[in-house]
């Protein structure tokens, strides 16, 4: 079989690297997956037994794609090896494999069960109720802290006299006891417990070291402390570890990933062979140069610079709009133009934004422009649970005969969801207030009187792809709805307009425009990329003001978004923006200021507006 077919010199060097520690710094669009799969095929071609190979990645989809590619590569071999014993999977599937074989040494039964997020949340809620903690201590916040501690292989919080810590310590102890009593483990235990087994039972560790002699880790920059320790325990004896990744694309700090694991690889393995994959096959030269100007400002990174044999291409378009609506309308119009005049398919274009709440105005622009679209990695704004819940209350206030809305409301759990008790006093009060309150104030009243925010915090305790608690992300969607409602003085008019927005203008067939968050865009590529909301406090997010570390992750997030583009890249910002129910007047993102004028074309849609802290002449 032709293991090296279609590979460039650096990729071939990586594939043929000798046994021992190898670090592959694979830039965006440089053929990372191709290099990794060819490396595995090369090991098999050398006669390495499939059961002696451990390849770990972060998603089941990535693992399946790798398996298919390897099968195609070795199919030309006269006697292809059987791949049934080759382990290619996620960290958690590998941890579950270890536990199925060894968990009894920790006092669990082999018939243990794995608690999913809902199971863990239900257990946490029961424990906090038994502790009589009231509303001061949220089960969701406790669970997030448990996950952080387990991901970092800690035993608990540092000793203090803090009352919160004492309550958490009690919760942590009871949570662990209840899990074990139920012969259950949670998601973090799938990594945490195998580490505990390996550290406490050298004989078991040695068995797996003998079994997995060649260890390959994909997306090494996204490993957390527990995953890092697990793989290094296995690799410690032979030191045959092949780590591939890109610290410039480390964007999952909120999931407890520690990109310093890849930065410190040469410290852990002083004789490591380091190979840089810097040739990019995706983007134009201008796009790569612009992205480099952003990422090079980060202090914590490995030096590399992507290059390409592709053409220089068009300038990066920097677009200033007077409002978020004008920004969205421009994006929709430009997408239609690219589709018509440059024959770029809708499915070959993407609109990217920092937070989910930004999608609402973009979706409306698509609907008005008759552009069929899909939300990648998410749900369309008006189809999101929290929006449909609140709208059900408003519809029932407007029309008490609306049985569909009544059934939805009754199905909402929560101590203060008054609809569950029939026509309670709160319901009558809401109906009465509807006569005098404009739609925006009425939504606020619904949220307050139903205790809906508390309900979200209990039901959605985990982090969203925006890097914040999902409950908070969902509540921001409600704030966005409040902002929209502020335009209307009449409830009936508002409901009518929202109904029109919910009407699909495409059949679901054919090519669809992509809308997604920056986090969801990682690993994808498109002919044309629009990044909306390139403003301070949005991109970079306002949370990044807390630390240089968070700002550098925001910079990496911007870099990831820019390097999704093949030929056309647009970054837009608005003079003023209604977001989360509030009027925002943020200056343009600092990232725009870092782009050389030779690479960009600036255009303003906001007549008579002078950009704050920005030299227009630069563009």
Coordinates of C-alpha atoms in Angstrom, one line a residue:
X1 CA 0.0 0.0 0.0
X2 CA 1.1 3.6 -0.7
X3 CA 1.4 5.0 2.8
X4 CA 3.1 8.2 1.7
X5 CA 0.9 9.0 -1.3
X6 CA -0.3 12.6 -1.3
X7 CA 1.8 13.6 1.6
X8 CA 4.2 16.6 1.7
X9 CA 7.8 16.3 3.0
X10 CA 7.0 17.3 6.6
X11 CA 4.0 15.0 6.7
X12 CA 6.1 12.1 5.5
X13 CA 8.7 13.0 8.2
X14 CA 6.0 12.8 10.8
X15 CA 4.6 9.6 9.5
X16 CA 8.0 7.9 9.4
X17 CA 9.2 9.4 12.8
X18 CA 11.1 6.8 14.8
X19 CA 9.6 5.2 17.9
X20 CA 9.9 7.5 21.0
X21 CA 8.3 10.8 21.9
X22 CA 7.1 12.8 18.9
X23 CA 5.3 16.2 19.0
X24 CA 3.6 17.3 15.8
X25 CA 2.6 21.0 15.8
X26 CA -0.1 20.9 13.1
X27 CA -1.4 24.3 12.1
X28 CA -4.9 24.9 10.8
X29 CA -5.6 23.3 7.5
X30 CA -2.2 21.5 7.4
X31 CA -3.6 18.0 7.2
X32 CA -3.5 16.9 10.8
X33 CA -6.0 14.0 10.5
X34 CA -4.4 12.8 7.3
X35 CA -1.0 12.7 9.0
X36 CA -2.3 10.9 12.1
X37 CA -4.1 8.2 10.1
X38 CA -1.2 7.6 7.8
X39 CA 1.0 7.3 10.9
X40 CA -1.2 4.5 12.2
X41 CA -1.3 2.8 8.8
X42 CA 2.5 3.0 8.7
X43 CA 2.8 1.3 12.1
X44 CA 0.5 -1.5 10.9
X45 CA 2.5 -1.8 7.7
X46 CA 5.7 -2.2 9.8
X47 CA 4.1 -5.2 11.4
X48 CA 2.9 -3.6 14.6
X49 CA 0.0 -5.6 16.0
X50 CA -3.3 -3.7 16.0
X51 CA -3.9 -4.5 19.7
X52 CA -0.7 -2.7 20.6
X53 CA -1.9 0.6 19.2
X54 CA -3.9 3.1 21.3
X55 CA -5.2 6.1 19.4
X56 CA -7.2 8.6 21.4
X57 CA -9.2 11.6 20.1
X58 CA -12.0 13.8 21.5
X59 CA -15.2 13.0 19.5
X60 CA -16.8 9.8 18.3
X61 CA -17.2 11.4 14.9
X62 CA -13.4 12.0 14.6
X63 CA -12.7 8.4 15.8
X64 CA -15.0 6.9 13.2
X65 CA -13.5 9.1 10.4
X66 CA -10.0 7.9 11.4
X67 CA -11.1 4.2 11.3
X68 CA -12.6 4.6 7.8
X69 CA -9.4 6.3 6.5
X70 CA -7.1 3.7 7.9
X71 CA -9.3 0.9 6.5
X72 CA -9.0 2.5 3.0
X73 CA -5.3 2.9 3.4
X74 CA -4.6 -0.7 4.3
X75 CA -7.1 -2.2 1.9
X76 CA -4.5 -2.4 -0.8
X77 CA -2.3 -4.6 1.3
X78 CA -2.3 -8.2 0.0
X79 CA -2.8 -9.4 3.6
X80 CA -4.4 -6.4 5.5
X81 CA -4.3 -6.7 9.3
X82 CA -7.6 -7.2 11.1
X83 CA -8.6 -3.9 12.7
X84 CA -11.0 -5.3 15.3
X85 CA -8.4 -5.1 18.1
X86 CA -7.2 -1.6 17.1
X87 CA -8.5 0.9 19.7
X88 CA -9.4 4.3 18.2
X89 CA -11.8 6.2 20.4
X90 CA -12.4 9.0 22.8
X91 CA -10.7 9.4 26.2
X92 CA -13.9 8.5 27.9
X93 CA -14.5 5.4 25.8
X94 CA -11.0 4.3 26.6
X95 CA -11.5 5.0 30.3
X96 CA -14.8 3.0 30.3
X97 CA -12.9 0.1 28.7
X98 CA -10.3 0.1 31.5
X99 CA -13.1 0.2 34.1
X100 CA -15.0 -2.6 32.6
X101 CA -12.0 -4.8 33.1
X102 CA -10.5 -3.5 36.4
X103 CA -13.1 -1.5 38.4
X104 CA -13.5 -4.3 41.0
X105 CA -10.2 -3.4 42.5
X106 CA -11.8 -0.1 43.7
X107 CA -14.7 -1.9 45.3
X108 CA -17.2 -1.5 42.5
X109 CA -19.1 -4.3 40.7
X110 CA -18.4 -5.0 37.1
X111 CA -22.0 -4.2 36.4
X112 CA -21.5 -0.6 37.2
X113 CA -23.6 2.1 35.4
X114 CA -22.5 5.4 34.0
X115 CA -24.5 8.4 35.2
X116 CA -25.2 10.9 32.4
X117 CA -25.6 14.7 33.1
X118 CA -29.3 14.4 34.0
X119 CA -28.6 11.5 36.4
X120 CA -25.8 13.4 38.1
X121 CA -28.0 16.6 38.3
X122 CA -30.8 14.7 39.9
X123 CA -28.5 13.1 42.5
X124 CA -26.9 16.5 43.3
X125 CA -30.4 18.1 43.7
X126 CA -31.5 15.4 46.1
X127 CA -28.3 15.7 48.2
X128 CA -28.5 19.5 48.5
X129 CA -32.2 19.2 49.5
X130 CA -31.3 16.7 52.1
X131 CA -28.6 19.1 53.4
X132 CA -31.3 21.8 53.7
X133 CA -29.1 24.3 51.8
X134 CA -32.0 26.2 50.4
X135 CA -31.4 28.5 47.4
X136 CA -28.0 29.7 48.6
X137 CA -26.1 26.8 47.2
X138 CA -27.0 25.6 43.7
X139 CA -26.6 21.9 42.8
X140 CA -25.3 23.1 39.4
X141 CA -22.4 25.1 40.9
X142 CA -21.5 22.2 43.2
X143 CA -21.4 19.8 40.2
X144 CA -19.3 22.1 38.1
X145 CA -16.8 22.3 41.0
X146 CA -16.8 18.5 41.3
X147 CA -16.0 18.2 37.6
X148 CA -13.2 20.7 37.9
X149 CA -11.7 18.9 40.9
X150 CA -11.9 15.5 39.2
X151 CA -10.5 16.9 35.9
X152 CA -7.5 18.3 37.9
X153 CA -7.1 15.1 40.0
X154 CA -7.6 17.0 43.2
X155 CA -9.2 15.6 46.3
X156 CA -11.2 18.7 47.2
X157 CA -10.8 22.4 47.8
X158 CA -7.8 23.8 49.6
X159 CA -8.3 24.0 53.4
X160 CA -10.1 27.2 54.5
X161 CA -12.6 28.3 57.1
X162 CA -15.0 29.4 54.4
X163 CA -18.6 28.4 55.0
X164 CA -19.1 27.6 51.3
X165 CA -16.2 25.3 51.3
X166 CA -17.5 23.4 54.3
X167 CA -20.8 22.9 52.6
X168 CA -19.2 21.8 49.4
X169 CA -16.9 19.4 51.3
X170 CA -19.9 17.7 52.8
X171 CA -21.7 17.6 49.4
X172 CA -18.6 16.2 47.7
X173 CA -18.3 13.4 50.3
X174 CA -22.0 12.5 50.1
X175 CA -22.0 12.7 46.3
X176 CA -19.1 10.2 46.1
X177 CA -20.7 7.9 48.7
X178 CA -24.0 7.9 46.9
X179 CA -22.4 7.2 43.5
X180 CA -20.5 4.2 44.9
X181 CA -23.5 2.9 46.8
X182 CA -25.4 2.9 43.5
X183 CA -22.5 1.1 41.8
X184 CA -22.3 4.1 39.5
X185 CA -19.7 6.5 38.1
X186 CA -20.1 9.9 36.5
X187 CA -18.6 11.1 33.3
X188 CA -15.4 12.5 34.9
X189 CA -14.8 9.2 36.8
X190 CA -14.2 7.6 33.4
X191 CA -10.8 9.3 33.4
X192 CA -10.3 9.9 37.2
X193 CA -10.8 6.3 38.3
X194 CA -8.5 4.6 35.7
X195 CA -5.8 7.0 36.9
X196 CA -6.5 5.9 40.5
X197 CA -6.2 2.3 39.5
X198 CA -2.9 2.8 37.6
X199 CA -1.4 4.7 40.5
X200 CA -2.5 2.2 43.2
X201 CA -1.9 -1.0 41.3
X202 CA 1.5 -1.1 39.5
X203 CA 0.7 -4.7 38.2
X204 CA -2.4 -3.5 36.4
X205 CA -0.5 -0.5 35.0
X206 CA 2.2 -2.8 33.7
X207 CA -0.3 -5.0 32.0
X208 CA -1.7 -2.1 30.0
X209 CA 1.8 -0.7 29.3
X210 CA 2.6 -4.0 27.7
X211 CA -0.6 -4.0 25.7
X212 CA -0.5 -0.4 24.4
X213 CA 3.0 0.0 23.2
X214 CA 2.3 2.8 20.7
X215 CA 0.2 5.7 22.0
X216 CA -1.1 8.4 19.7
X217 CA -3.0 11.4 21.0
X218 CA -5.1 13.7 18.8
X219 CA -5.8 17.3 19.7
X220 CA -3.3 17.2 22.5
X221 CA -3.8 20.9 23.3
X222 CA -7.3 20.0 24.5
X223 CA -6.3 17.5 27.1
X224 CA -7.0 18.2 30.8
X225 CA -4.9 17.3 33.8
X226 CA -6.5 13.8 34.3
X227 CA -6.2 12.9 30.6
X228 CA -2.6 14.1 30.5
X229 CA -1.7 12.0 33.5
X230 CA -3.5 8.9 32.2
X231 CA -1.7 8.9 28.9
X232 CA 1.7 9.7 30.4
X233 CA 1.4 6.9 32.9
X234 CA 0.9 4.5 30.0
X235 CA 3.7 6.0 28.0
X236 CA 6.2 6.4 30.8
X237 CA 8.0 3.0 30.3
X238 CA 8.6 3.0 26.5
X239 CA 8.1 6.7 26.0
X240 CA 6.5 5.9 22.6
X241 CA 4.0 8.7 22.5
X242 CA 2.9 10.5 19.3
X243 CA 1.1 13.8 20.3
X244 CA -0.4 16.0 17.6
X245 CA -2.2 19.3 18.0
X246 CA -2.0 23.0 17.8
X247 CA -1.8 25.3 20.8
X248 CA -3.0 28.2 18.7
X249 CA -6.4 26.4 18.5
X250 CA -6.8 25.7 22.2
X251 CA -10.3 27.1 22.9
X252 CA -11.7 24.8 25.6
X253 CA -10.3 26.2 28.8
X254 CA -13.8 26.4 30.2
X255 CA -14.0 22.6 29.9
X256 CA -10.9 22.4 32.1
X257 CA -8.6 21.7 29.1
X258 CA -5.0 22.8 29.8
X259 CA -3.2 23.8 26.6
X260 CA 0.1 24.0 28.6
X261 CA 0.2 20.2 28.3
X262 CA 1.3 20.6 24.7
X263 CA 3.5 23.6 25.5
X264 CA 5.3 21.5 28.1
X265 CA 5.7 18.3 26.0
X266 CA 9.4 18.9 25.5
X267 CA 9.9 19.4 29.2
X268 CA 8.2 16.1 29.9
X269 CA 10.1 14.4 27.1
X270 CA 13.5 16.2 26.7
X271 CA 14.5 14.1 23.7
X272 CA 11.3 14.6 21.8
X273 CA 11.3 15.0 18.1
X274 CA 9.3 18.1 17.2
X275 CA 7.9 18.5 13.7
X276 CA 5.9 21.5 12.5
X277 CA 3.2 21.2 9.8
X278 CA 3.1 24.7 8.5
X279 CA 1.9 24.3 5.0
X280 CA -1.8 25.2 4.8
X281 CA -4.0 23.7 2.0
X282 CA -7.1 25.6 2.9
X283 CA -6.8 29.4 2.8
X284 CA -5.4 32.2 0.7
X285 CA -2.2 33.9 1.6
X286 CA -3.9 37.1 2.8
X287 CA -6.2 35.1 5.2
X288 CA -3.3 33.3 6.7
X289 CA -1.2 36.4 7.0
X290 CA -4.1 38.2 8.7
X291 CA -4.8 35.4 11.1
X292 CA -1.0 35.2 12.0
X293 CA -1.1 38.9 12.9
X294 CA -3.8 38.1 15.5
X295 CA -2.3 34.9 17.0
X296 CA 1.3 36.1 17.1
X297 CA 0.3 38.6 19.9
X298 CA -0.2 35.7 22.3
X299 CA 2.7 35.1 24.7
X300 CA 2.0 31.5 25.5
X301 CA 2.4 29.6 22.2
X302 CA 4.8 27.6 20.1
X303 CA 6.4 29.6 17.3
X304 CA 5.2 28.7 13.8
X305 CA 3.8 30.5 10.8
X306 CA 1.5 29.0 8.3
X307 CA 2.3 29.4 4.6
X308 CA 0.5 28.3 1.4
X309 CA 1.0 27.8 -2.3
X310 CA -2.5 29.2 -2.8
X311 CA -2.9 32.7 -4.3
X312 CA -2.8 35.9 -2.3
X313 CA -6.6 36.2 -2.8
X314 CA -9.0 39.0 -1.9
X315 CA -8.5 41.5 1.0
X316 CA -10.1 40.8 4.3
X317 CA -13.3 42.8 4.5
X318 CA -13.8 44.9 7.6
X319 CA -17.4 46.2 7.7
X320 CA -18.8 48.8 10.1
X321 CA -22.6 49.0 10.6
X322 CA -24.7 51.4 12.5
X323 CA -26.7 48.7 14.2
X324 CA -26.9 44.9 14.6
X325 CA -29.8 44.9 12.1
X326 CA -27.8 46.7 9.5
X327 CA -24.9 44.4 10.1
X328 CA -27.2 41.3 9.6
X329 CA -28.9 42.8 6.5
X330 CA -25.4 43.5 4.9
X331 CA -24.3 39.9 5.6
X332 CA -27.5 38.4 4.1
X333 CA -27.2 40.7 1.0
X334 CA -23.5 39.8 0.6
X335 CA -24.2 36.1 0.9
X336 CA -26.9 36.4 -1.9
X337 CA -24.4 38.3 -4.0
X338 CA -21.6 35.7 -3.6
X339 CA -24.1 33.0 -4.3
X340 CA -25.3 34.6 -7.5
X341 CA -22.2 36.3 -9.0
X342 CA -19.4 34.1 -7.7
X343 CA -21.4 30.8 -7.7
X344 CA -20.5 30.0 -4.0
X345 CA -23.1 27.6 -2.7
X346 CA -25.0 28.5 0.5
X347 CA -23.7 25.4 2.2
X348 CA -20.1 26.6 1.4
X349 CA -20.6 29.8 3.5
X350 CA -20.9 30.4 7.2
X351 CA -21.9 33.2 9.6
X352 CA -20.0 32.9 12.9
X353 CA -20.7 34.7 16.1
X354 CA -19.4 34.6 19.7
X355 CA -22.6 33.9 21.6
X356 CA -25.8 32.1 20.8
X357 CA -28.0 35.1 21.5
X358 CA -26.5 36.9 18.5
X359 CA -28.2 34.5 16.1
X360 CA -31.6 36.0 16.5
X361 CA -31.1 39.1 14.4
X362 CA -29.1 37.1 11.9
X363 CA -31.8 34.5 11.6
X364 CA -34.4 37.2 11.0
X365 CA -32.2 38.7 8.2
X366 CA -32.0 35.3 6.6
X367 CA -35.7 34.8 6.7
X368 CA -36.5 38.3 5.2
X369 CA -33.9 37.6 2.5
X370 CA -35.4 34.2 1.8
X371 CA -32.1 32.5 2.6
X372 CA -32.6 28.9 3.9
X373 CA -30.3 28.3 6.8
X374 CA -29.4 25.9 9.6
X375 CA -28.0 26.4 13.1
X376 CA -24.9 24.1 13.4
X377 CA -24.4 22.7 16.9
X378 CA -27.5 24.5 18.2
X379 CA -31.2 25.2 17.7
X380 CA -32.8 28.0 15.8
X381 CA -33.6 31.0 18.1
X382 CA -37.4 30.7 18.2
X383 CA -37.2 26.9 18.5
X384 CA -35.1 27.1 21.7
X385 CA -36.8 25.7 24.7
X386 CA -36.5 28.8 26.9
X387 CA -38.0 31.0 24.1
X388 CA -40.9 28.6 23.5
X389 CA -41.6 28.3 27.2
X390 CA -41.8 32.1 27.7
X391 CA -43.8 32.5 24.4
X392 CA -46.3 29.9 25.7
X393 CA -47.1 32.1 28.7
X394 CA -47.5 35.2 26.5
X395 CA -49.8 33.3 24.0
X396 CA -51.9 32.0 26.9
X397 CA -52.2 35.5 28.3
X398 CA -53.3 36.8 24.9
X399 CA -55.6 33.8 24.3
X400 CA -56.8 31.8 27.3
X401 CA -58.2 29.1 25.0
X402 CA -54.8 28.2 23.6
X403 CA -54.6 24.5 24.7
X404 CA -51.2 23.9 23.2
X405 CA -49.6 26.7 25.2
X406 CA -51.4 25.6 28.3
X407 CA -50.1 22.0 28.0
X408 CA -46.5 23.3 27.5
X409 CA -46.8 25.5 30.6
X410 CA -48.2 22.7 32.8
X411 CA -45.2 20.5 31.6
X412 CA -42.7 22.9 33.0
X413 CA -41.4 21.8 36.4
X414 CA -40.3 24.1 39.2
X415 CA -41.6 25.0 42.6
X416 CA -43.0 28.4 41.5
X417 CA -44.4 27.4 38.1
X418 CA -47.9 28.5 39.0
X419 CA -49.6 27.0 36.0
X420 CA -49.1 23.5 37.5
X421 CA -51.6 24.5 40.2
X422 CA -54.2 25.7 37.8
X423 CA -55.6 29.2 37.8
X424 CA -53.6 30.3 40.8
X425 CA -53.4 33.9 42.1
X426 CA -50.2 34.5 40.2
X427 CA -51.8 33.6 36.9
X428 CA -54.7 36.0 37.5
X429 CA -52.2 38.7 38.4
X430 CA -50.2 38.1 35.2
X431 CA -53.4 38.3 33.1
X432 CA -54.4 41.5 34.8
X433 CA -50.9 43.1 34.3
X434 CA -51.0 42.2 30.6
X435 CA -53.6 45.0 30.2
X436 CA -51.1 47.6 31.2
X437 CA -47.6 46.2 30.5
X438 CA -45.8 46.5 27.2
X439 CA -44.5 43.1 25.9
X440 CA -40.9 43.6 27.2
X441 CA -42.1 44.3 30.8
X442 CA -44.6 41.5 30.6
X443 CA -41.8 39.0 29.7
X444 CA -39.9 40.2 32.7
X445 CA -42.9 39.7 34.9
X446 CA -43.5 36.2 33.6
X447 CA -39.9 35.2 34.3
X448 CA -40.0 36.7 37.8
X449 CA -43.3 35.3 38.9
X450 CA -42.7 31.8 37.5
X451 CA -39.2 31.5 39.0
X452 CA -38.0 30.6 35.5
X453 CA -34.4 31.6 36.1
X454 CA -34.1 29.2 39.0
X455 CA -35.7 26.5 36.9
X456 CA -33.0 27.0 34.2
X457 CA -30.2 26.9 36.8
X458 CA -31.5 23.6 38.1
X459 CA -32.2 22.0 34.7
X460 CA -29.0 23.1 32.9
X461 CA -26.1 23.0 35.3
X462 CA -23.3 22.4 32.7
X463 CA -21.3 24.7 30.5
X464 CA -22.4 25.6 27.0
X465 CA -20.1 25.9 23.9
X466 CA -20.0 29.7 24.6
X467 CA -17.8 28.9 27.6
X468 CA -20.4 29.9 30.2
X469 CA -23.1 28.1 32.2
X470 CA -25.8 26.8 29.9
X471 CA -28.4 28.2 32.2
X472 CA -26.9 31.7 31.8
X473 CA -26.6 31.3 28.1
X474 CA -30.3 30.4 27.9
X475 CA -31.2 33.2 30.2
X476 CA -29.4 35.6 27.8
X477 CA -31.6 34.3 25.0
X478 CA -34.6 35.4 27.1
X479 CA -32.9 38.8 27.5
X480 CA -32.5 38.9 23.7
X481 CA -36.2 38.2 23.4
X482 CA -36.9 41.1 25.8
X483 CA -34.8 43.4 23.7
X484 CA -36.9 42.4 20.6
X485 CA -40.1 42.9 22.5
X486 CA -39.0 46.4 23.4
X487 CA -39.7 47.5 19.9
X488 CA -43.4 46.7 20.3
X489 CA -46.0 48.4 22.5
X490 CA -48.8 45.9 21.9
X491 CA -48.7 42.2 22.9
X492 CA -50.8 41.1 19.9
X493 CA -48.5 42.9 17.4
X494 CA -45.5 41.3 19.0
X495 CA -46.9 37.8 19.0
X496 CA -47.9 38.2 15.3
X497 CA -44.4 39.3 14.3
X498 CA -42.8 36.4 16.2
X499 CA -45.2 34.0 14.5
X500 CA -44.0 35.3 11.1
X501 CA -40.4 34.9 12.2
X502 CA -41.1 31.2 13.1
X503 CA -42.6 30.4 9.7
X504 CA -40.0 28.4 7.8
X505 CA -39.4 29.8 4.3
X506 CA -37.5 26.7 3.1
X507 CA -38.6 23.1 2.8
X508 CA -35.6 21.8 4.5
X509 CA -34.3 20.5 1.2
X510 CA -31.4 21.7 -0.8
X511 CA -28.3 23.7 0.3
X512 CA -28.5 25.6 3.5
X513 CA -26.5 28.5 4.8
X514 CA -24.5 27.7 8.0
X515 CA -24.9 29.7 11.2
X516 CA -22.8 28.8 14.3
X517 CA -20.8 30.0 17.2
X518 CA -17.0 30.3 17.1
X519 CA -16.6 27.3 19.3
X520 CA -18.8 25.2 16.9
X521 CA -16.7 26.2 13.9
X522 CA -13.5 24.4 15.0
X523 CA -12.5 21.7 12.6
X524 CA -14.7 23.0 9.7
X525 CA -13.9 25.0 6.6
X526 CA -15.9 27.2 4.2
X527 CA -15.4 29.1 0.9
X528 CA -16.6 32.3 2.6
X529 CA -16.7 33.2 6.3
X530 CA -18.6 36.1 8.0
X531 CA -17.6 36.8 11.6
X532 CA -20.3 39.0 13.1
X533 CA -19.9 41.2 16.2
X534 CA -16.2 41.9 16.1
X535 CA -16.5 44.3 19.1
X536 CA -14.9 44.7 22.5
X537 CA -16.8 42.9 25.2
X538 CA -18.2 40.5 22.6
X539 CA -15.1 39.3 20.7
X540 CA -13.1 39.4 22.9
X541 CA -15.8 38.5 25.4
X542 CA -16.3 40.8 28.4
X543 CA -15.1 38.0 30.7
X544 CA -11.6 38.2 29.2
X545 CA -11.0 41.4 31.0
X546 CA -10.5 39.3 34.2
X547 CA -7.1 37.9 33.1
X548 CA -4.5 37.7 30.4
X549 CA -5.0 34.0 30.2
X550 CA -8.7 34.4 29.2
X551 CA -7.8 37.2 26.7
X552 CA -5.3 34.9 25.0
X553 CA -8.0 32.2 24.7
X554 CA -10.3 34.8 23.1
X555 CA -7.5 35.6 20.6
X556 CA -7.2 31.9 19.8
X557 CA -10.9 31.7 19.3
X558 CA -10.7 34.6 16.8
X559 CA -7.8 32.9 15.0
X560 CA -9.9 29.7 14.8
X561 CA -12.7 31.6 13.2
X562 CA -10.5 33.4 10.7
X563 CA -8.7 30.2 9.6
X564 CA -12.0 28.5 8.7
X565 CA -12.1 30.6 5.5
X566 CA -10.8 29.4 2.2
X567 CA -11.2 32.4 -0.1
X568 CA -13.3 35.2 1.4
X569 CA -13.3 36.5 5.0
X570 CA -15.5 39.3 6.5
X571 CA -15.3 40.7 10.0
X572 CA -18.1 43.1 10.9
X573 CA -19.0 45.3 13.9
X574 CA -21.9 47.6 14.9
X575 CA -21.9 51.2 16.2
X576 CA -24.7 50.2 18.6
X577 CA -26.2 46.8 19.3
X578 CA -29.2 45.6 21.3
X579 CA -28.1 42.4 22.9
X580 CA -29.4 40.5 25.9
X581 CA -32.1 43.2 26.3
X582 CA -29.6 46.0 26.6
X583 CA -28.2 48.7 24.4
X584 CA -24.5 48.2 23.8
X585 CA -22.1 50.7 22.4
X586 CA -18.8 48.8 22.3
X587 CA -15.7 50.0 20.4
X588 CA -14.5 47.8 17.5
X589 CA -12.6 44.7 18.6
X590 CA -8.9 45.2 19.4
X591 CA -8.3 42.3 17.0
X592 CA -9.3 44.5 14.1
X593 CA -6.7 47.0 15.1
X594 CA -4.0 44.4 14.8
X595 CA -4.6 43.7 11.1
X596 CA -2.2 45.4 8.7
X597 CA -3.9 47.9 6.3
X598 CA -2.3 46.2 3.4
X599 CA -4.4 43.1 4.0
X600 CA -7.8 44.7 4.6
X601 CA -10.5 46.7 2.8
X602 CA -12.5 48.8 5.2
X603 CA -16.1 50.0 4.4
X604 CA -18.6 51.8 6.6
X605 CA -22.3 51.5 6.3
X606 CA -22.9 54.0 9.1
X607 CA -22.8 57.4 7.5
X608 CA -21.3 60.2 9.5
X609 CA -20.0 58.0 12.2
X610 CA -16.4 58.3 13.4
X611 CA -15.0 55.1 14.8
X612 CA -13.9 55.4 18.4
X613 CA -10.3 54.6 19.1
X614 CA -9.8 53.6 15.5
X615 CA -7.9 55.3 12.7
X616 CA -10.0 55.0 9.6
X617 CA -7.1 56.2 7.5
X618 CA -5.3 53.0 8.5
X619 CA -7.7 51.1 6.3

